[in-house]
Amino acid sequence: KMVDPTLAEMGKNLNEAMKMLEDNQRKLEEENEKKYVRKDIPGPLQGSGQDMVSILQLVQNLMHGEEEEETSQAYRLQNVGEQGHMALLGHSLAAYISVLDRERLRKLTTRILSDTTLWLCRLFRYENGSAYYHEDDREGLLKICRLVIHTRYEDYTVEGFNVLYTKQPVIYISSAARTGLGQALCNQLGLPLSCMCRVPCNTMFGSQHQMDVALLDRVIKDDVESGKLPLLLVANAGTPGAGHTDKLGRLKELCEQYNMWLHVEGVNLATLALGYVSSSVLAATKCVSMTLTLGSWLGLPAVPAVTLYRHEDPSLSLAAGLTSSQPVEKLRALPLWLSLQYLGHDGIVERIKHASQLSQRLLENLKNLDFIKTSVEDELSSPVVVFKFFWEYSNRDQTSHAAQASTIQHPIISNERHIYDTFNQWLGEQLAQLVPASGVDVVELEDEGTCVRFSPLMTSAVLGTEIQDVDQLVDCLKMKIPVLTSTLQLREEFEQEVRRTVGLLYIEDLSWPGLGVVRYNYHSDGKNDDKQEKEIEKINAELLKKLNELESDLTFSLGPEFGGQKNCVYIGMVTEDLDVSELVETIAATGREIEENSRLLENMTEVVRKGIQEAQLQLQKANEERLLEEGLLRQIPVVGSVLNWFSPFQASPKGRTFNLTAGSLESTESTYVSKAQGTGTTPPPTPTSSLAKQRLPGQKAFKRSLRSSDAFSETSSVSHCDDLEKVDQRPSTLSPGQEQRPLETEKIEEQEVAQATKTDTEDIQSDKLPKDCSKVEEQESQR
């Protein structure tokens, strides 16, 4: 077939042109894509993705952080256990099961939800209940509040919040409830804070952590008379702080009287699974709803909390969000469903029983310790133990040292609460650091103040707490009690010593757990405030450095990182053998030495500057005098050389030397004459301070010596007399050369020895010398 060459050439050129245009367009798109990736797409998402190993390595690095950093999270991961692995497996299975077909998924989720609900109701003695599984432990109470609103306000579904204007709902919670619980409920429900009523606890009768039932009755009556609607009461079976249980029986009767909903939460609900349950906790089974946190009780990670409730209308439960028509929502119970089957009834009871035994073990040991005050609801069965360090005034008088009984005074009553809070804060932090497996923490209670809390139901299953950990906790507490008592006892004495010492300023910091805070005051000579502040900072920083260089058991620091005083020395905890007077004297002497050295350096700088100026003037004057002595002719270049050759001019070099010791200028003529630099005036001794008194071998600084100063002086005198006796008893054998010495030389030497012996004897006689010493003196005089 014949083809027109012109058309063929045109087609070829067109194909090449289109190819060039397509290539340019493709390059432009690739460049635009690269620009888009660099600017907008994060680094891990760029490219074609990452492999599984890199992603898991990234997760591991994020979990553990730095290798040398040991955190509590890393410790908890070591105690997950096989039951924890079952809970983790449940989350993976839930994601896999969610892809099943709808009918099969519905049947499976219904079975899992019904089984788990039935098992929990049987385990915790809650009959005919329904369950709601939620991640946030407050979410269950929130759904219950919505259910109660739907129940008590029939038109709420249609009219919404308009029906609340006629009768304002009121929710009652205890003042010992979780912090922020009432505000969180009001925010989520869209109610004003006036709908939340905090009921005070008992003040005269009963536990100070239990809700005052009589006062609650009067408050409800007042609310009803004012046209409000009592809606719900939140009670505690184990308060978050002290673990006390409200009087649930009386509260149940009160709720039935006013048609209120009773909801119970708390750690003591875990004991419902045991064979023996106290009557106060057993009354929780009659309440309308309760919230269980099984994850912390059984050591199960990432399992949901469960709210058990009783209600007959499923439509209202669905409206409140307690039930869901979505099968995927029901899979929340799958991790708990697997873990409960793995543990079994015996495993569940064993873990809760073990936690109760740990509490009883600690409580029994605390009863035998002095200066420890416990706060438990029931000494026979209390899952939570709260204790604090407390020193009664009567005990202080009995345990104080007899030598210091007259000088030590009691702390000021108004500051006593704050001081004890500080000391107990330090005690709790020390115990948690020394025995991390115990799980103790610090809690703030309204009446008791700062206390140390041991709640094994919340921590033992995760941390793996055992009986030996409790025993170790008690041993550490026994070691810390003497330190606390000694510091509290010497704190007032330290304050008095500092206030009596010139140059030191006592800083009152009640939040510092230690002996006290002191600052060295810099004596300014008309300096401005900024310069004086810098000098104080410099001196106290150097003072802290020198104190830390001493061999002592005390800790000196700059204080807390936040909230502490500036330019101060903070002294930590001390022991009973501390010599407070020596400590204060050392701080003052060291501060004075640093100040004198600083002043000496400043004065020396000024003297040197003035000396240089004066030396320049004198040298200029000496040069002028030399020119006058030499004459004018000697200054002419050629003539002066010839004249000096015929008649040399002898002139001694005149220089100046600056004596730092005397602070004056001196001539260098004597130096050129004697060919040696003179020593000048003997410098005064460098000011030093005796930082510590004479100590026995191995004795550290600021420790009271066991032997008195009189006994030490007497021992020194006796030992010196023994040395003199040894001098008399030296052998008298002489060499042949020594026998030929003249008699006069021997007499002179004997007089010198007698004079030296007499001088030494007078120096050491501070007290009466023994008879042996007097005999030695008689023998010396006879010689």
Coordinates of C-alpha atoms in Angstrom, one line a residue, residues 520-527 532 535-536 538-539 591-607 687:
Y520 CA 24.3 34.3 105.3
N521 CA 23.8 38.0 105.3
Y522 CA 26.4 40.1 103.5
H523 CA 27.4 43.3 105.2
S524 CA 27.2 45.9 102.5
D525 CA 29.1 49.1 102.5
G526 CA 26.8 51.5 100.7
K527 CA 26.3 49.3 97.7
Q532 CA 24.3 43.5 97.1
E535 CA 27.2 39.4 96.5
I536 CA 24.7 37.5 98.7
K538 CA 27.8 34.5 95.4
I539 CA 28.6 34.0 99.0
G591 CA 30.4 32.5 105.6
R592 CA 32.7 35.0 107.3
E593 CA 35.7 33.5 105.7
I594 CA 34.2 33.7 102.3
E595 CA 33.1 37.3 102.9
E596 CA 36.6 38.3 104.1
N597 CA 38.2 36.7 101.1
S598 CA 35.8 38.5 98.9
R599 CA 36.5 41.8 100.5
L600 CA 40.3 41.1 100.4
L601 CA 40.1 40.5 96.7
E602 CA 38.1 43.7 96.1
N603 CA 40.5 45.7 98.2
M604 CA 43.5 44.2 96.5
T605 CA 42.1 45.0 93.1
E606 CA 41.6 48.7 94.1
V607 CA 45.1 48.9 95.7
P687 CA 42.2 34.4 107.8

